[in-house]
Amino acid sequence: MQKAYSPLKKLEHLLQATQCIYQCLNGNTDEAIQGPVAVGADDFLPMLIYVVVHCGIIAAEIEADYMWDLINPAVMNTEGGYYLTSLNSAVLVLKNFKEMQEAQNTQHESRLPSISDMQGFLKIAIPDELRDSIIWKTLPVRPNMNTRDVCSMIAHKFKITNPQDYGFYYIVRGVETKLNDSHCPQDVKTEIMLKNQDCVFAYKRLASNIAWPLSVKK
């Protein structure tokens, strides 16, 4: 990826690398072809961070920014955009890991941080109305991604056919608040965490009414 000049060629190498990670996670079986269907983001994203650390990419942030700046925005609404966002979020975690660890020690929290606690990722609830259940997904979300971009990514990844009927919400103590298209969810997450409050996010139909508990277990 570092040797390629074309941003599209770099993205192609990135997608090949993610496929290799899925193959390793699936034990090199035929199921590896399924990629994200066979392996959840909670397993893939930590492995991506591990690979970035150990494969010797010394300019991963520059590579990611190079692709973001030069690739057609329409491409970013595809699977390639999702994995480029994943790479960018992995770099962000590594850049801020020491600060996050120090903050964690200062707060004396009783639990270890999950991947969704780290800047660059969000844990999002997606209600499954057919099964009357809630699916939790950890997704890469860049700090400057607004609500519109996050919704587009979710709709593409989970094949939502009527995204205009959905909205993105943050939930604190059982109360949901809809985010406007221009809001940055990562800013909202940081602001609420500074208040020592628990916050979760949800992508759901505008018309649906969900009785969220005061404390949501993810």
PDB file of C-alpha atoms in Angstrom:
ATOM      1  CA  MET A   1       0.000   0.000   0.000  1.00  0.00           C
ATOM      2  CA  GLN A   2       2.818   2.401   0.860  1.00  0.00           C
ATOM      3  CA  LYS A   3       4.570   1.777  -2.477  1.00  0.00           C
ATOM      4  CA  ALA A   4       1.498   2.520  -4.595  1.00  0.00           C
ATOM      5  CA  TYR A   5       0.976   6.061  -5.884  1.00  0.00           C
ATOM      6  CA  SER A   6      -2.643   5.934  -7.006  1.00  0.00           C
ATOM      7  CA  PRO A   7      -5.106   6.402  -4.090  1.00  0.00           C
ATOM      8  CA  LEU A   8      -7.429   3.838  -5.667  1.00  0.00           C
ATOM      9  CA  LYS A   9      -4.563   1.339  -5.844  1.00  0.00           C
ATOM     10  CA  LYS A  10      -3.781   2.031  -2.197  1.00  0.00           C
ATOM     11  CA  LEU A  11      -7.419   1.382  -1.334  1.00  0.00           C
ATOM     12  CA  GLU A  12      -7.310  -1.855  -3.319  1.00  0.00           C
ATOM     13  CA  HIS A  13      -4.326  -3.019  -1.247  1.00  0.00           C
ATOM     14  CA  LEU A  14      -6.151  -2.048   1.947  1.00  0.00           C
ATOM     15  CA  LEU A  15      -9.154  -4.165   0.950  1.00  0.00           C
ATOM     16  CA  GLN A  16      -6.848  -7.099   0.177  1.00  0.00           C
ATOM     17  CA  ALA A  17      -5.297  -6.704   3.635  1.00  0.00           C
ATOM     18  CA  THR A  18      -8.695  -6.700   5.344  1.00  0.00           C
ATOM     19  CA  GLN A  19      -9.591  -9.869   3.438  1.00  0.00           C
ATOM     20  CA  CYS A  20      -6.424 -11.511   4.782  1.00  0.00           C
ATOM     21  CA  ILE A  21      -7.424 -10.525   8.325  1.00  0.00           C
ATOM     22  CA  TYR A  22     -10.862 -12.072   7.850  1.00  0.00           C
ATOM     23  CA  GLN A  23      -9.272 -15.243   6.513  1.00  0.00           C
ATOM     24  CA  CYS A  24      -7.089 -15.491   9.622  1.00  0.00           C
ATOM     25  CA  LEU A  25     -10.019 -14.870  11.955  1.00  0.00           C
ATOM     26  CA  ASN A  26     -12.047 -17.529  10.159  1.00  0.00           C
ATOM     27  CA  GLY A  27      -9.240 -20.087  10.253  1.00  0.00           C
ATOM     28  CA  ASN A  28      -8.522 -19.889   6.501  1.00  0.00           C
ATOM     29  CA  THR A  29     -11.794 -21.637   5.683  1.00  0.00           C
ATOM     30  CA  ASP A  30     -14.142 -20.992   2.801  1.00  0.00           C
ATOM     31  CA  GLU A  31     -16.242 -18.912   5.199  1.00  0.00           C
ATOM     32  CA  ALA A  32     -13.563 -16.236   5.038  1.00  0.00           C
ATOM     33  CA  ILE A  33     -15.059 -15.120   1.754  1.00  0.00           C
ATOM     34  CA  GLN A  34     -18.070 -13.899   3.697  1.00  0.00           C
ATOM     35  CA  GLY A  35     -15.915 -11.317   5.462  1.00  0.00           C
ATOM     36  CA  PRO A  36     -17.933  -9.151   7.826  1.00  0.00           C
ATOM     37  CA  VAL A  37     -20.879 -11.569   7.686  1.00  0.00           C
ATOM     38  CA  ALA A  38     -18.836 -14.303   9.351  1.00  0.00           C
ATOM     39  CA  VAL A  39     -16.834 -12.079  11.723  1.00  0.00           C
ATOM     40  CA  GLY A  40     -18.238  -9.205  13.733  1.00  0.00           C
ATOM     41  CA  ALA A  41     -16.679  -5.763  13.947  1.00  0.00           C
ATOM     42  CA  ASP A  42     -15.883  -6.330  17.635  1.00  0.00           C
ATOM     43  CA  ASP A  43     -13.446  -9.053  16.542  1.00  0.00           C
ATOM     44  CA  PHE A  44     -12.155  -7.412  13.377  1.00  0.00           C
ATOM     45  CA  LEU A  45     -11.374  -3.904  14.646  1.00  0.00           C
ATOM     46  CA  PRO A  46      -8.993  -4.930  17.485  1.00  0.00           C
ATOM     47  CA  MET A  47      -7.221  -7.248  15.037  1.00  0.00           C
ATOM     48  CA  LEU A  48      -6.840  -4.374  12.558  1.00  0.00           C
ATOM     49  CA  ILE A  49      -5.210  -2.273  15.294  1.00  0.00           C
ATOM     50  CA  TYR A  50      -2.888  -5.189  16.079  1.00  0.00           C
ATOM     51  CA  VAL A  51      -1.922  -5.542  12.409  1.00  0.00           C
ATOM     52  CA  VAL A  52      -1.211  -1.814  12.039  1.00  0.00           C
ATOM     53  CA  VAL A  53       1.122  -1.988  15.053  1.00  0.00           C
ATOM     54  CA  HIS A  54       3.030  -5.073  13.920  1.00  0.00           C
ATOM     55  CA  CYS A  55       3.218  -4.749  10.127  1.00  0.00           C
ATOM     56  CA  GLY A  56       5.559  -1.770  10.095  1.00  0.00           C
ATOM     57  CA  ILE A  57       3.327   0.876   8.529  1.00  0.00           C
ATOM     58  CA  ILE A  58       5.164   4.005   9.657  1.00  0.00           C
ATOM     59  CA  ALA A  59       2.872   6.470   7.891  1.00  0.00           C
ATOM     60  CA  ALA A  60      -0.580   4.909   8.261  1.00  0.00           C
ATOM     61  CA  GLU A  61      -2.204   8.228   9.153  1.00  0.00           C
ATOM     62  CA  ILE A  62      -0.674   9.943   6.129  1.00  0.00           C
ATOM     63  CA  GLU A  63      -1.754   7.068   3.885  1.00  0.00           C
ATOM     64  CA  ALA A  64      -5.329   7.228   5.178  1.00  0.00           C
ATOM     65  CA  ASP A  65      -5.536  11.018   4.820  1.00  0.00           C
ATOM     66  CA  TYR A  66      -4.036  10.801   1.311  1.00  0.00           C
ATOM     67  CA  MET A  67      -6.789   8.430   0.217  1.00  0.00           C
ATOM     68  CA  TRP A  68      -9.532  10.440   1.943  1.00  0.00           C
ATOM     69  CA  ASP A  69      -8.457  13.649   0.187  1.00  0.00           C
ATOM     70  CA  LEU A  70      -8.073  12.240  -3.332  1.00  0.00           C
ATOM     71  CA  ILE A  71     -10.646   9.477  -3.769  1.00  0.00           C
ATOM     72  CA  ASN A  72     -14.051  10.418  -5.165  1.00  0.00           C
ATOM     73  CA  PRO A  73     -16.534  10.907  -2.267  1.00  0.00           C
ATOM     74  CA  ALA A  74     -18.947   8.497  -3.975  1.00  0.00           C
ATOM     75  CA  VAL A  75     -16.435   5.700  -3.391  1.00  0.00           C
ATOM     76  CA  MET A  76     -16.542   6.444   0.331  1.00  0.00           C
ATOM     77  CA  ASN A  77     -20.137   5.223   0.493  1.00  0.00           C
ATOM     78  CA  THR A  78     -18.960   1.752  -0.524  1.00  0.00           C
ATOM     79  CA  GLU A  79     -17.218  -1.036   1.377  1.00  0.00           C
ATOM     80  CA  GLY A  80     -13.904   0.660   0.606  1.00  0.00           C
ATOM     81  CA  GLY A  81     -14.973   3.760   2.510  1.00  0.00           C
ATOM     82  CA  TYR A  82     -15.912   1.653   5.527  1.00  0.00           C
ATOM     83  CA  TYR A  83     -12.503  -0.001   5.731  1.00  0.00           C
ATOM     84  CA  LEU A  84     -10.660   3.248   5.088  1.00  0.00           C
ATOM     85  CA  THR A  85     -12.595   4.696   8.020  1.00  0.00           C
ATOM     86  CA  SER A  86     -11.578   1.622  10.025  1.00  0.00           C
ATOM     87  CA  LEU A  87      -7.910   2.272   9.243  1.00  0.00           C
ATOM     88  CA  ASN A  88      -8.222   5.910  10.212  1.00  0.00           C
ATOM     89  CA  SER A  89      -9.943   4.998  13.487  1.00  0.00           C
ATOM     90  CA  ALA A  90      -7.275   2.397  14.280  1.00  0.00           C
ATOM     91  CA  VAL A  91      -4.579   5.056  13.868  1.00  0.00           C
ATOM     92  CA  LEU A  92      -6.554   7.416  16.100  1.00  0.00           C
ATOM     93  CA  VAL A  93      -6.727   4.791  18.856  1.00  0.00           C
ATOM     94  CA  LEU A  94      -2.957   4.280  18.715  1.00  0.00           C
ATOM     95  CA  LYS A  95      -2.265   8.027  18.769  1.00  0.00           C
ATOM     96  CA  ASN A  96      -4.455   8.587  21.823  1.00  0.00           C
ATOM     97  CA  PHE A  97      -3.882   5.305  23.657  1.00  0.00           C
ATOM     98  CA  LYS A  98      -1.593   6.741  26.343  1.00  0.00           C
ATOM     99  CA  GLU A  99      -3.929   9.644  27.104  1.00  0.00           C
ATOM    100  CA  MET A 100      -6.921   7.292  27.235  1.00  0.00           C
ATOM    101  CA  GLN A 101      -5.084   4.950  29.613  1.00  0.00           C
ATOM    102  CA  GLU A 102      -4.142   7.817  31.917  1.00  0.00           C
ATOM    103  CA  ALA A 103      -7.715   9.111  31.934  1.00  0.00           C
ATOM    104  CA  GLN A 104      -8.967   5.622  32.711  1.00  0.00           C
ATOM    105  CA  ASN A 105      -6.595   5.354  35.686  1.00  0.00           C
ATOM    106  CA  THR A 106      -7.623   8.779  36.938  1.00  0.00           C
ATOM    107  CA  GLN A 107     -11.312   7.859  36.890  1.00  0.00           C
ATOM    108  CA  HIS A 108     -10.618   4.557  38.753  1.00  0.00           C
ATOM    109  CA  GLU A 109     -13.187   2.756  36.648  1.00  0.00           C
ATOM    110  CA  SER A 110     -13.946  -0.805  37.698  1.00  0.00           C
ATOM    111  CA  ARG A 111     -14.103  -2.186  34.173  1.00  0.00           C
ATOM    112  CA  LEU A 112     -11.590  -2.390  31.363  1.00  0.00           C
ATOM    113  CA  PRO A 113     -12.289  -0.113  28.389  1.00  0.00           C
ATOM    114  CA  SER A 114     -13.839  -1.732  25.354  1.00  0.00           C
ATOM    115  CA  ILE A 115     -13.036  -0.866  21.763  1.00  0.00           C
ATOM    116  CA  SER A 116     -16.157   1.329  21.649  1.00  0.00           C
ATOM    117  CA  ASP A 117     -14.836   3.467  24.538  1.00  0.00           C
ATOM    118  CA  MET A 118     -11.923   4.561  22.398  1.00  0.00           C
ATOM    119  CA  GLN A 119     -12.034   7.624  20.225  1.00  0.00           C
ATOM    120  CA  GLY A 120     -12.595   6.605  16.622  1.00  0.00           C
ATOM    121  CA  PHE A 121     -15.292   3.997  17.334  1.00  0.00           C
ATOM    122  CA  LEU A 122     -18.923   3.967  18.409  1.00  0.00           C
ATOM    123  CA  LYS A 123     -21.094   1.179  19.765  1.00  0.00           C
ATOM    124  CA  ILE A 124     -24.479   1.544  18.091  1.00  0.00           C
ATOM    125  CA  ALA A 125     -27.797  -0.122  18.851  1.00  0.00           C
ATOM    126  CA  ILE A 126     -29.797  -1.186  15.800  1.00  0.00           C
ATOM    127  CA  PRO A 127     -33.282  -2.465  16.724  1.00  0.00           C
ATOM    128  CA  ASP A 128     -34.394  -5.612  14.909  1.00  0.00           C
ATOM    129  CA  GLU A 129     -38.150  -5.182  14.895  1.00  0.00           C
ATOM    130  CA  LEU A 130     -38.792  -8.549  13.230  1.00  0.00           C
ATOM    131  CA  ARG A 131     -37.124 -10.409  16.098  1.00  0.00           C
ATOM    132  CA  ASP A 132     -38.050  -7.851  18.754  1.00  0.00           C
ATOM    133  CA  SER A 133     -34.409  -7.481  19.786  1.00  0.00           C
ATOM    134  CA  ILE A 134     -31.532  -5.029  19.680  1.00  0.00           C
ATOM    135  CA  ILE A 135     -28.301  -5.700  17.779  1.00  0.00           C
ATOM    136  CA  TRP A 136     -25.153  -3.956  19.032  1.00  0.00           C
ATOM    137  CA  LYS A 137     -22.482  -3.097  16.466  1.00  0.00           C
ATOM    138  CA  THR A 138     -19.113  -1.413  16.944  1.00  0.00           C
ATOM    139  CA  LEU A 139     -18.364   0.786  13.948  1.00  0.00           C
ATOM    140  CA  PRO A 140     -15.468   3.060  12.996  1.00  0.00           C
ATOM    141  CA  VAL A 141     -16.496   6.719  13.173  1.00  0.00           C
ATOM    142  CA  ARG A 142     -13.961   9.448  12.498  1.00  0.00           C
ATOM    143  CA  PRO A 143     -14.055  12.489  14.840  1.00  0.00           C
ATOM    144  CA  ASN A 144     -15.094  14.784  11.992  1.00  0.00           C
ATOM    145  CA  MET A 145     -17.821  12.490  10.622  1.00  0.00           C
ATOM    146  CA  ASN A 146     -21.229  14.088  10.930  1.00  0.00           C
ATOM    147  CA  THR A 147     -24.511  12.312  11.546  1.00  0.00           C
ATOM    148  CA  ARG A 148     -25.394  12.239   7.848  1.00  0.00           C
ATOM    149  CA  ASP A 149     -22.161  10.414   6.990  1.00  0.00           C
ATOM    150  CA  VAL A 150     -22.591   7.947   9.862  1.00  0.00           C
ATOM    151  CA  CYS A 151     -26.161   7.162   8.780  1.00  0.00           C
ATOM    152  CA  SER A 152     -25.024   6.639   5.184  1.00  0.00           C
ATOM    153  CA  MET A 153     -22.330   4.226   6.335  1.00  0.00           C
ATOM    154  CA  ILE A 154     -24.775   2.236   8.479  1.00  0.00           C
ATOM    155  CA  ALA A 155     -27.410   2.131   5.749  1.00  0.00           C
ATOM    156  CA  HIS A 156     -24.874   0.824   3.232  1.00  0.00           C
ATOM    157  CA  LYS A 157     -23.263  -1.726   5.530  1.00  0.00           C
ATOM    158  CA  PHE A 158     -26.555  -3.193   6.762  1.00  0.00           C
ATOM    159  CA  LYS A 159     -28.421  -2.776   3.466  1.00  0.00           C
ATOM    160  CA  ILE A 160     -31.153  -0.460   4.752  1.00  0.00           C
ATOM    161  CA  THR A 161     -33.465   0.097   1.771  1.00  0.00           C
ATOM    162  CA  ASN A 162     -35.339   3.096   3.208  1.00  0.00           C
ATOM    163  CA  PRO A 163     -32.710   5.164   5.072  1.00  0.00           C
ATOM    164  CA  GLN A 164     -34.901   8.274   4.891  1.00  0.00           C
ATOM    165  CA  ASP A 165     -37.144   6.651   7.512  1.00  0.00           C
ATOM    166  CA  TYR A 166     -34.277   6.279  10.010  1.00  0.00           C
ATOM    167  CA  GLY A 167     -32.540   8.614  12.414  1.00  0.00           C
ATOM    168  CA  PHE A 168     -29.467   8.603  14.646  1.00  0.00           C
ATOM    169  CA  TYR A 169     -29.924   9.146  18.381  1.00  0.00           C
ATOM    170  CA  TYR A 170     -27.889   9.339  21.558  1.00  0.00           C
ATOM    171  CA  ILE A 171     -29.383   7.979  24.756  1.00  0.00           C
ATOM    172  CA  VAL A 172     -28.572   9.106  28.302  1.00  0.00           C
ATOM    173  CA  ARG A 173     -30.413   7.606  31.306  1.00  0.00           C
ATOM    174  CA  GLY A 174     -33.140   6.202  29.090  1.00  0.00           C
ATOM    175  CA  VAL A 175     -33.849   9.479  27.271  1.00  0.00           C
ATOM    176  CA  GLU A 176     -33.164   9.524  23.534  1.00  0.00           C
ATOM    177  CA  THR A 177     -32.230  12.668  21.620  1.00  0.00           C
ATOM    178  CA  LYS A 178     -32.097  12.818  17.835  1.00  0.00           C
ATOM    179  CA  LEU A 179     -28.909  14.180  16.308  1.00  0.00           C
ATOM    180  CA  ASN A 180     -29.117  16.624  13.426  1.00  0.00           C
ATOM    181  CA  ASP A 181     -27.294  15.866  10.180  1.00  0.00           C
ATOM    182  CA  SER A 182     -24.550  18.376  11.012  1.00  0.00           C
ATOM    183  CA  HIS A 183     -23.815  17.041  14.503  1.00  0.00           C
ATOM    184  CA  CYS A 184     -20.614  15.047  15.058  1.00  0.00           C
ATOM    185  CA  PRO A 185     -21.425  11.978  17.189  1.00  0.00           C
ATOM    186  CA  GLN A 186     -17.852  11.729  18.474  1.00  0.00           C
ATOM    187  CA  ASP A 187     -18.109  15.283  19.856  1.00  0.00           C
ATOM    188  CA  VAL A 188     -21.355  14.350  21.587  1.00  0.00           C
ATOM    189  CA  LYS A 189     -19.764  11.205  23.016  1.00  0.00           C
ATOM    190  CA  THR A 190     -16.765  13.151  24.373  1.00  0.00           C
ATOM    191  CA  GLU A 191     -18.954  15.874  25.887  1.00  0.00           C
ATOM    192  CA  ILE A 192     -21.134  13.368  27.729  1.00  0.00           C
ATOM    193  CA  MET A 193     -18.163  11.289  28.928  1.00  0.00           C
ATOM    194  CA  LEU A 194     -16.614  14.429  30.426  1.00  0.00           C
ATOM    195  CA  LYS A 195     -19.763  14.675  32.553  1.00  0.00           C
ATOM    196  CA  ASN A 196     -19.111  11.108  33.793  1.00  0.00           C
ATOM    197  CA  GLN A 197     -22.356   9.951  32.236  1.00  0.00           C
ATOM    198  CA  ASP A 198     -22.987   6.783  30.244  1.00  0.00           C
ATOM    199  CA  CYS A 199     -24.087   7.331  26.674  1.00  0.00           C
ATOM    200  CA  VAL A 200     -25.157   4.945  23.936  1.00  0.00           C
ATOM    201  CA  PHE A 201     -26.156   5.555  20.335  1.00  0.00           C
ATOM    202  CA  ALA A 202     -28.984   4.099  18.301  1.00  0.00           C
ATOM    203  CA  TYR A 203     -29.896   3.953  14.622  1.00  0.00           C
ATOM    204  CA  LYS A 204     -33.633   3.345  14.392  1.00  0.00           C
ATOM    205  CA  ARG A 205     -36.782   4.155  12.486  1.00  0.00           C
ATOM    206  CA  LEU A 206     -38.159   7.609  13.156  1.00  0.00           C
ATOM    207  CA  ALA A 207     -41.603   6.178  13.822  1.00  0.00           C
ATOM    208  CA  SER A 208     -40.476   3.541  16.325  1.00  0.00           C
ATOM    209  CA  ASN A 209     -40.911   4.046  20.061  1.00  0.00           C
ATOM    210  CA  ILE A 210     -38.496   2.184  22.309  1.00  0.00           C
ATOM    211  CA  ALA A 211     -38.610   2.213  26.101  1.00  0.00           C
ATOM    212  CA  TRP A 212     -34.891   2.439  26.822  1.00  0.00           C
ATOM    213  CA  PRO A 213     -33.840   1.412  30.345  1.00  0.00           C
ATOM    214  CA  LEU A 214     -32.033   3.929  32.562  1.00  0.00           C
ATOM    215  CA  SER A 215     -28.883   1.845  32.199  1.00  0.00           C
ATOM    216  CA  VAL A 216     -28.357   0.093  28.880  1.00  0.00           C
ATOM    217  CA  LYS A 217     -26.133  -2.976  28.936  1.00  0.00           C
ATOM    218  CA  LYS A 218     -24.271  -3.343  25.650  1.00  0.00           C
TER     219      LYS A 218
END
